[in-house]
PDB file of C-alpha atoms in Angstrom:
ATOM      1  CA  UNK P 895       0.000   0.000   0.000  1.00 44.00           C
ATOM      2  CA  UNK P 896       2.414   2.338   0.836  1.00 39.00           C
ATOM      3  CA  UNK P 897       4.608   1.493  -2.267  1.00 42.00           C
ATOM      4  CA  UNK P 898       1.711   2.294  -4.433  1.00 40.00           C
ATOM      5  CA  UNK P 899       0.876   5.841  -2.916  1.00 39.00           C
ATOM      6  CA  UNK P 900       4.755   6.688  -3.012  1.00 44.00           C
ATOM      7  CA  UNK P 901       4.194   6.126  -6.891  1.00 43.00           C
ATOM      8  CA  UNK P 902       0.768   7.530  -7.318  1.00 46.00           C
ATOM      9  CA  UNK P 903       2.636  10.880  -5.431  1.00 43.00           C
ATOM     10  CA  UNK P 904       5.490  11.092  -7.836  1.00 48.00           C
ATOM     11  CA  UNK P 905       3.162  10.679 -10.900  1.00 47.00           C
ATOM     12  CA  UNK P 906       0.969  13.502  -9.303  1.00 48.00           C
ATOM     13  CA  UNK P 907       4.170  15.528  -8.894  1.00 46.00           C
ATOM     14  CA  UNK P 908       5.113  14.935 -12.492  1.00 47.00           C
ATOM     15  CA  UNK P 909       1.851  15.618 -13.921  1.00 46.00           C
ATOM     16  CA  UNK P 910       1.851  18.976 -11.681  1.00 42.00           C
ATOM     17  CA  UNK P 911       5.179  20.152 -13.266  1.00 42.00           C
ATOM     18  CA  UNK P 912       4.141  19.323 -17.144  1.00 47.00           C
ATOM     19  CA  UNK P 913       1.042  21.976 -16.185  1.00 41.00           C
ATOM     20  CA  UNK P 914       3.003  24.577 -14.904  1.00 51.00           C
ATOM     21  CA  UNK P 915       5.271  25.127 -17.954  1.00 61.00           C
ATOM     22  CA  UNK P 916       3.687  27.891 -19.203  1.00 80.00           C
ATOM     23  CA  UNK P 917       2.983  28.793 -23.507  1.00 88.00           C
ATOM     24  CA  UNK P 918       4.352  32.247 -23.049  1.00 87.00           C
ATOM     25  CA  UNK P 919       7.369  32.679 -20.473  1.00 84.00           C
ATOM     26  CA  UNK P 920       8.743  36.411 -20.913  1.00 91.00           C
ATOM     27  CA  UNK P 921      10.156  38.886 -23.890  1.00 93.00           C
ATOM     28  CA  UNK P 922      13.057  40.354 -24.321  1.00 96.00           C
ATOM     29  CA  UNK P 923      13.986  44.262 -25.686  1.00 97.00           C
ATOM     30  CA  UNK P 924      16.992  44.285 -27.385  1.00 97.00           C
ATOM     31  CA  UNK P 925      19.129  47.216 -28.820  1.00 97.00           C
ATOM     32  CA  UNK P 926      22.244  46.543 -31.662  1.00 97.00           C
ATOM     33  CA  UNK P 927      25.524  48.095 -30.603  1.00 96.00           C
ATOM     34  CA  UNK P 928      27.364  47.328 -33.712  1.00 94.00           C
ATOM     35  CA  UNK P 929      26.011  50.071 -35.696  1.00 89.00           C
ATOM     36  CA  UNK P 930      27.401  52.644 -32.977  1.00 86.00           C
ATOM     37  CA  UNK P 931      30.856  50.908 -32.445  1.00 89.00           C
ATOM     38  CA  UNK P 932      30.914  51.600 -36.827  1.00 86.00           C
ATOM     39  CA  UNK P 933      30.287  55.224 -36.230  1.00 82.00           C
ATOM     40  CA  UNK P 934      32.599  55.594 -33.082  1.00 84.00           C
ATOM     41  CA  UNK P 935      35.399  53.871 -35.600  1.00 84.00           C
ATOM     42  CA  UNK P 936      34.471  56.292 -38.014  1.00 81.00           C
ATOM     43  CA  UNK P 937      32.261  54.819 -41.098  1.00 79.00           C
ATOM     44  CA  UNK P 938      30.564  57.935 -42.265  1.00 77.00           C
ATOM     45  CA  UNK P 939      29.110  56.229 -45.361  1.00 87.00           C
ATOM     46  CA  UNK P 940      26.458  54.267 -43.426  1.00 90.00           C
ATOM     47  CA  UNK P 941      24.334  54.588 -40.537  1.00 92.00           C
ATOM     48  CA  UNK P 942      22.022  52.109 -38.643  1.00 94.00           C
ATOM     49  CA  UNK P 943      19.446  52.103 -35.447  1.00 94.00           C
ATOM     50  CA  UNK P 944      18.206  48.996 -34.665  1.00 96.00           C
ATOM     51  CA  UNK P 945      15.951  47.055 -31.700  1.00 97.00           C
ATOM     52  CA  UNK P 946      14.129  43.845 -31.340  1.00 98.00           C
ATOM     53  CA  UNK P 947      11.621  42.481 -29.469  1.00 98.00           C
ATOM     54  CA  UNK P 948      11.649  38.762 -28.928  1.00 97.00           C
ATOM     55  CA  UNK P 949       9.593  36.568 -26.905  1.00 96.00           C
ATOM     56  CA  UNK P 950       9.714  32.847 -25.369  1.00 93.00           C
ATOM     57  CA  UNK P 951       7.199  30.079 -25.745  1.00 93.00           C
ATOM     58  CA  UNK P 952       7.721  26.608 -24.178  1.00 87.00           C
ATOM     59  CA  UNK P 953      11.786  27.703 -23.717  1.00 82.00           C
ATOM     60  CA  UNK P 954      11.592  26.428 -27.528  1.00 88.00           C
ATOM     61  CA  UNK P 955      10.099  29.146 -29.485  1.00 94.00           C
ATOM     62  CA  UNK P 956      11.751  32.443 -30.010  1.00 96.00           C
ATOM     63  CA  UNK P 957       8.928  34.812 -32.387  1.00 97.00           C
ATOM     64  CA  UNK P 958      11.290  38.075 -32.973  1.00 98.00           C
ATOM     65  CA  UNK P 959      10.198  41.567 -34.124  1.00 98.00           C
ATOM     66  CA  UNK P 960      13.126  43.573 -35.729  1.00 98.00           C
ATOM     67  CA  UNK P 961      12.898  47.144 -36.437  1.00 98.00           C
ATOM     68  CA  UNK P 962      15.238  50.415 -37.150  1.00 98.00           C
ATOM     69  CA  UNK P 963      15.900  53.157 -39.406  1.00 98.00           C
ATOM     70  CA  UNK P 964      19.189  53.451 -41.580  1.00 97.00           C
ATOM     71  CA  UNK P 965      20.721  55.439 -44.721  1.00 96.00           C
ATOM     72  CA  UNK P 966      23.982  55.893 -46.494  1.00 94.00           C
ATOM     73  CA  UNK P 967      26.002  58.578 -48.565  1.00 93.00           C
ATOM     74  CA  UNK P 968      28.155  57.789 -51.387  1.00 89.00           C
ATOM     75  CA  UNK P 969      29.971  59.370 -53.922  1.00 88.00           C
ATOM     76  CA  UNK P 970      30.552  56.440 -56.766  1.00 80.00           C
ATOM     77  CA  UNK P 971      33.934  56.980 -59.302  1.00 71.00           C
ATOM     78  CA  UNK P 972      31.804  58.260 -61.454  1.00 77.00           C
ATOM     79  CA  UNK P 973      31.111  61.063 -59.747  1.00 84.00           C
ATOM     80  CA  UNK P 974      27.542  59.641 -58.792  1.00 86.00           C
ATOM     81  CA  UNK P 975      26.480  60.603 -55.313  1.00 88.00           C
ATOM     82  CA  UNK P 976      23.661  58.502 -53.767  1.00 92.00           C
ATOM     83  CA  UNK P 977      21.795  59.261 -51.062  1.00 94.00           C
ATOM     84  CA  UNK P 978      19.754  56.926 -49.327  1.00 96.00           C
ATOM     85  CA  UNK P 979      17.391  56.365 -45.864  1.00 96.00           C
ATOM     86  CA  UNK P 980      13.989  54.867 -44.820  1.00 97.00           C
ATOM     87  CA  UNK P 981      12.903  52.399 -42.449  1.00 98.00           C
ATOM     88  CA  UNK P 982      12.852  48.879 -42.397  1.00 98.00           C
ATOM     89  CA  UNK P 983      11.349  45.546 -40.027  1.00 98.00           C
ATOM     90  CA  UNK P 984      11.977  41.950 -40.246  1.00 98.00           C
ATOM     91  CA  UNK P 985       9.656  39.716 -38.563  1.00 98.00           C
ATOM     92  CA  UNK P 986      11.070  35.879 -38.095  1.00 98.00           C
ATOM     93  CA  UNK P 987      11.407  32.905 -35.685  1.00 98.00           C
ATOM     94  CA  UNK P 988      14.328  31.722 -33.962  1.00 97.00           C
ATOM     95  CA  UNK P 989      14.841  27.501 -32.387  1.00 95.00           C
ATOM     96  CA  UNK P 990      17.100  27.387 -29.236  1.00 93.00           C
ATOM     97  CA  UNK P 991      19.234  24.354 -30.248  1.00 91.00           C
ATOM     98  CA  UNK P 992      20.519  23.629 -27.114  1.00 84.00           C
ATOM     99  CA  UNK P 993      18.894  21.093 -25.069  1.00 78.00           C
ATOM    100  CA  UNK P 994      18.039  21.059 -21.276  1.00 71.00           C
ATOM    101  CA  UNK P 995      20.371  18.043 -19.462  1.00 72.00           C
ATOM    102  CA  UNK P 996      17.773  15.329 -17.884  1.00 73.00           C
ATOM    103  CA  UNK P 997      17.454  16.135 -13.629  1.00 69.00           C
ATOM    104  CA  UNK P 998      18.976  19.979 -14.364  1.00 73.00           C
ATOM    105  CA  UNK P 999      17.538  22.959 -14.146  1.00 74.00           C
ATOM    106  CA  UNK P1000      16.787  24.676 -17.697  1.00 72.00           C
ATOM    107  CA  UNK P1001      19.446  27.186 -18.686  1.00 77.00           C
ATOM    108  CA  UNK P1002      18.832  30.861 -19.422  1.00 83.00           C
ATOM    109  CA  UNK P1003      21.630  30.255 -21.806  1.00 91.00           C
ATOM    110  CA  UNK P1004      20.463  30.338 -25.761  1.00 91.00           C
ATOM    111  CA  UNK P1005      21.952  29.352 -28.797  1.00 95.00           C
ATOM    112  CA  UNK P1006      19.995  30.271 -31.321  1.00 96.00           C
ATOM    113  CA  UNK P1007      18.899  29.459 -34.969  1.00 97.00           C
ATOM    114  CA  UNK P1008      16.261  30.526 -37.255  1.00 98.00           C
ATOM    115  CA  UNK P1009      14.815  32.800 -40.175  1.00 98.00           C
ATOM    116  CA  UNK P1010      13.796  36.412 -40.660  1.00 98.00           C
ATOM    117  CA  UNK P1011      11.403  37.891 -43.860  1.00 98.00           C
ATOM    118  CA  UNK P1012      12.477  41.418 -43.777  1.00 98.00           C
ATOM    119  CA  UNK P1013      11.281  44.521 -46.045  1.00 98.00           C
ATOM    120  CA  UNK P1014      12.187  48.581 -46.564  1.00 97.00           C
ATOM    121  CA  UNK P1015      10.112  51.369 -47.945  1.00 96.00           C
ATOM    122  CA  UNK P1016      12.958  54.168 -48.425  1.00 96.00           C
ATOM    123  CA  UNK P1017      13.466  56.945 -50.657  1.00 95.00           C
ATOM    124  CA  UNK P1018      16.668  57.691 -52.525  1.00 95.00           C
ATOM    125  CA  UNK P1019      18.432  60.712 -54.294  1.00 93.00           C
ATOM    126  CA  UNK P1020      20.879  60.670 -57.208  1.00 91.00           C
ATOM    127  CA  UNK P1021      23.044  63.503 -58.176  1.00 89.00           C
ATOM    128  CA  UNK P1022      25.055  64.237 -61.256  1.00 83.00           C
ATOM    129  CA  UNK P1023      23.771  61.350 -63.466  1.00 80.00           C
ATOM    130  CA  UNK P1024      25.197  61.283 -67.301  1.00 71.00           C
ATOM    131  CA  UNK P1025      22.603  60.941 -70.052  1.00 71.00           C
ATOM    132  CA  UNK P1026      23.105  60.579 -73.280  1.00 68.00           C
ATOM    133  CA  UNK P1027      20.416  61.590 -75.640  1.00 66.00           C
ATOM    134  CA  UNK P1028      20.257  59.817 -78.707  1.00 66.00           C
ATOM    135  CA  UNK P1029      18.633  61.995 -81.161  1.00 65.00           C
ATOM    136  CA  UNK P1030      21.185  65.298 -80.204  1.00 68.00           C
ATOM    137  CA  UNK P1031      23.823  62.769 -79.365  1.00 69.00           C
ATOM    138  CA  UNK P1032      25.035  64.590 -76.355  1.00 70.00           C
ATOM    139  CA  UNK P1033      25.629  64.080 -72.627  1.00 73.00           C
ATOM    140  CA  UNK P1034      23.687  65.856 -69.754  1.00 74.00           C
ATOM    141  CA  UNK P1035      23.357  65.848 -66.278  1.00 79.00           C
ATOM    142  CA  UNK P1036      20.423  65.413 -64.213  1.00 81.00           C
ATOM    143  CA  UNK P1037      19.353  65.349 -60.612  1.00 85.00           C
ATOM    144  CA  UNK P1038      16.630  62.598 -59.476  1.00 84.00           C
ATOM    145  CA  UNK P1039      15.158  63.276 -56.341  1.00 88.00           C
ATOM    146  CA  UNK P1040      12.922  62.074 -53.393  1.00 89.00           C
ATOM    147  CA  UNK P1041      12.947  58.186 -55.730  1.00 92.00           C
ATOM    148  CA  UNK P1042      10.579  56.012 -53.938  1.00 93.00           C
ATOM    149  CA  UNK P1043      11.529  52.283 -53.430  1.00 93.00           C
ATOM    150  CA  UNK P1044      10.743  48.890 -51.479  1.00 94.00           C
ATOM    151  CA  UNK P1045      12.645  45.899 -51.138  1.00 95.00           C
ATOM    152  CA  UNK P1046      12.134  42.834 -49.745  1.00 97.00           C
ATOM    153  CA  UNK P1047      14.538  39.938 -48.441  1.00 98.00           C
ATOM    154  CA  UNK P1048      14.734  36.702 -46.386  1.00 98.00           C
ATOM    155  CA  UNK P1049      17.406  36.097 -43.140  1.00 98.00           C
ATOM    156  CA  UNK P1050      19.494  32.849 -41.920  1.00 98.00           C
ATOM    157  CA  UNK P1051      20.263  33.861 -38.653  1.00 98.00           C
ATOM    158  CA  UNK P1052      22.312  31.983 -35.977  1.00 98.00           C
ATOM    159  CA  UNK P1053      23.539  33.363 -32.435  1.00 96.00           C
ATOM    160  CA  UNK P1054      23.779  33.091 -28.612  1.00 96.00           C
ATOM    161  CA  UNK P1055      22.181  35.069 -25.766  1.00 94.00           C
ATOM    162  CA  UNK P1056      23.982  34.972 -22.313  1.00 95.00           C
ATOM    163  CA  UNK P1057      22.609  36.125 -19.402  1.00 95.00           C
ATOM    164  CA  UNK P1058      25.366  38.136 -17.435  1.00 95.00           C
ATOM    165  CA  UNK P1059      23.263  39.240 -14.702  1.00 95.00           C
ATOM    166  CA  UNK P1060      19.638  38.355 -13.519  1.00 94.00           C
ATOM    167  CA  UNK P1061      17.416  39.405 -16.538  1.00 95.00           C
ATOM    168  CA  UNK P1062      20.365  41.185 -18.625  1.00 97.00           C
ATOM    169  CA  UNK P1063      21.499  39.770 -21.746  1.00 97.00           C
ATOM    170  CA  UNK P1064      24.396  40.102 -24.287  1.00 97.00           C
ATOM    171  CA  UNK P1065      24.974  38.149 -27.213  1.00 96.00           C
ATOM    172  CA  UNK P1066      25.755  38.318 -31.280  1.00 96.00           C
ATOM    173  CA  UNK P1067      23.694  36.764 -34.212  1.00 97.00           C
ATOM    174  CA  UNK P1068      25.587  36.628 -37.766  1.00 98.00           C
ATOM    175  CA  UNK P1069      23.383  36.532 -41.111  1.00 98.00           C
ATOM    176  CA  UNK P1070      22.766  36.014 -44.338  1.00 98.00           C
ATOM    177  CA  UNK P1071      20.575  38.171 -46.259  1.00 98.00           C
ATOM    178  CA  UNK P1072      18.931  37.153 -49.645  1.00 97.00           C
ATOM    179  CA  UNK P1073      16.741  39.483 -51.724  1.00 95.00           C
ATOM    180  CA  UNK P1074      13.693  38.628 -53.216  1.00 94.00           C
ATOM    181  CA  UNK P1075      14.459  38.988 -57.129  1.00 81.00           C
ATOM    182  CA  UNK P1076      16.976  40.593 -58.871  1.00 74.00           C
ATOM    183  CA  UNK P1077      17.537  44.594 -59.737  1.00 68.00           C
ATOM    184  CA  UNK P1078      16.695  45.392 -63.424  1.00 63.00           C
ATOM    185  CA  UNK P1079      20.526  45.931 -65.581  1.00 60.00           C
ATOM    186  CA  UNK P1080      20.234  49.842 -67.073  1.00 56.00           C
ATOM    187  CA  UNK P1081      18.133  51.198 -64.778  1.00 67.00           C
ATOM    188  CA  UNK P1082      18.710  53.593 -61.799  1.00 75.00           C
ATOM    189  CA  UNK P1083      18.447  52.582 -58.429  1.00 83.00           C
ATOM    190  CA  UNK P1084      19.827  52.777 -55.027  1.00 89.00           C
ATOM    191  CA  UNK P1085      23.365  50.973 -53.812  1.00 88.00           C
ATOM    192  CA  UNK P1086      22.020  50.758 -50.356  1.00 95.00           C
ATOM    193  CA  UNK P1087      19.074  49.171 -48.906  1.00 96.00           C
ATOM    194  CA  UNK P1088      18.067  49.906 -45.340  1.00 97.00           C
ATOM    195  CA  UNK P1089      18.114  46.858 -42.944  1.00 97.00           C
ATOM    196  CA  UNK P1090      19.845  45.238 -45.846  1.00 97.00           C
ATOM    197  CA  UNK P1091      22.516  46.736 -46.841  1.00 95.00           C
ATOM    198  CA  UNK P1092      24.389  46.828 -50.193  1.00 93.00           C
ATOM    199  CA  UNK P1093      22.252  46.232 -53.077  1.00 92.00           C
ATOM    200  CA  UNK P1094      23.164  43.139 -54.365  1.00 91.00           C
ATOM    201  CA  UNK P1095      21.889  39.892 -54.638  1.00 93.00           C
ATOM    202  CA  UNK P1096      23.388  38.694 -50.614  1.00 95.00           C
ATOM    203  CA  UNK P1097      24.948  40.782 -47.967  1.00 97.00           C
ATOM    204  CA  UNK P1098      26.506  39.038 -44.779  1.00 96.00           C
ATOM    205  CA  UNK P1099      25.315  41.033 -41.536  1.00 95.00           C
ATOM    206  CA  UNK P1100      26.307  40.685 -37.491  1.00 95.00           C
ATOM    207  CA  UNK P1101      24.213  42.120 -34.647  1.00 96.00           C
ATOM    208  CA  UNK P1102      26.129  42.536 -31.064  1.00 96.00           C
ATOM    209  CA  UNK P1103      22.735  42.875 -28.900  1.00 96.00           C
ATOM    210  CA  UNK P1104      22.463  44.079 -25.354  1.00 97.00           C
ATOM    211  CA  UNK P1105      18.996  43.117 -23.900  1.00 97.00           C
ATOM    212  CA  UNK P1106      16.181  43.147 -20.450  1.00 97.00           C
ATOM    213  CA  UNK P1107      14.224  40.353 -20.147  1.00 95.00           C
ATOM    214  CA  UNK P1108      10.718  41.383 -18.326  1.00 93.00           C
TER     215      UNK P1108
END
């Protein structure tokens, strides 16, 4: 008798600890600091401000909400200067890959994996543009101004979090960025996309995050 309460007890306590893991556990604010170490360094061409929000489901579910503002002046060699700035967001889910060790407690350690779908609506300037006209067969130069533009793109992302002190976080996250489609040959257009950077076809990007957990 008293060998089957002692069982019935433990299967009561773990039935009572699979109920209390709660769906949603916390969120996390997070702020880049890579984009000010650039500027303290001196990279005048570019500029980025970027936070996150990121929240925890079943310690196995990351959903993340990126968002920031960033621009960029260039003067091409030939004698192009480009202007760029706008806002951008990236919405995505991360996977911690690490697994909790059987009989310890659950870190607040993360490694992290997962994707992002990000997209810009910015506005661009180009100054001192060549154009040849064809029937007069001579070159002039124009001015385009207050170009309107939107880009889309998709994220690999992998990182860690690391909580230094009770509910403060640091980590890094590097990506890959892909656009969606390609940018037509002959026509004018932007070299930098916010929140993605050059535009090309892939840009390589890492975030050095300092976060509060509430």
């Amino acid at each position: 008798m008293w060998a089957t309460f002692s069982v019935s007890a433990q299967k009561q306590k773990q039935d009572s600890t699979k109920v209390s893991e709660k769906l949603f556990r916390n969120f996390r604010i997070e702020a880049d600091m890579v984009p000010l170490a650039m500027l303290a360094l001196g990279n005048t061409e570019s500029y980025s401000f970027e936070g996150a929000v990121q929240a925890t489901f079943l310690r196995k579910y990351y959903p993340v909400f990126e968002a920031g503002f960033a621009g960029a002046e260039k003067t091409a060699y030939n004698n192009i200067h480009c202007k760029t700035a706008g806002p951008f967001a990236r919405i995505g889910l991360d996977f911690d890959v690490m697994k909790p060790k059987p009989g310890k407690k659950p870190t607040n350690n993360h490694f992290l994996a997962g994707v992002r779908i990000g997209y810009s609506a910015y506005s661009y300037q180009l100054n001192n543009v060549s154009v040849t006209q064809d029937y007069w067969n001579e070159t002039i130069t124009r001015n385009y101004t207050n170009i309107e533009a939107q880009n889309a793109w998709f994220e690999i992302v992998a990182g860690i979090r690391v909580e230094i002190i009770p509910k403060l976080y640091m980590g890094w996250s590097v990506r890959n960025k892909n656009r969606f489609g390609e940018t037509t040959p002959g026509e004018f257009h932007s070299y930098y996309i916010p929140g993605f950077g050059k535009n090309k076809s892939s840009n390589w990007g890492v975030n050095y995050s300092i976060g509060y957990m509430f």
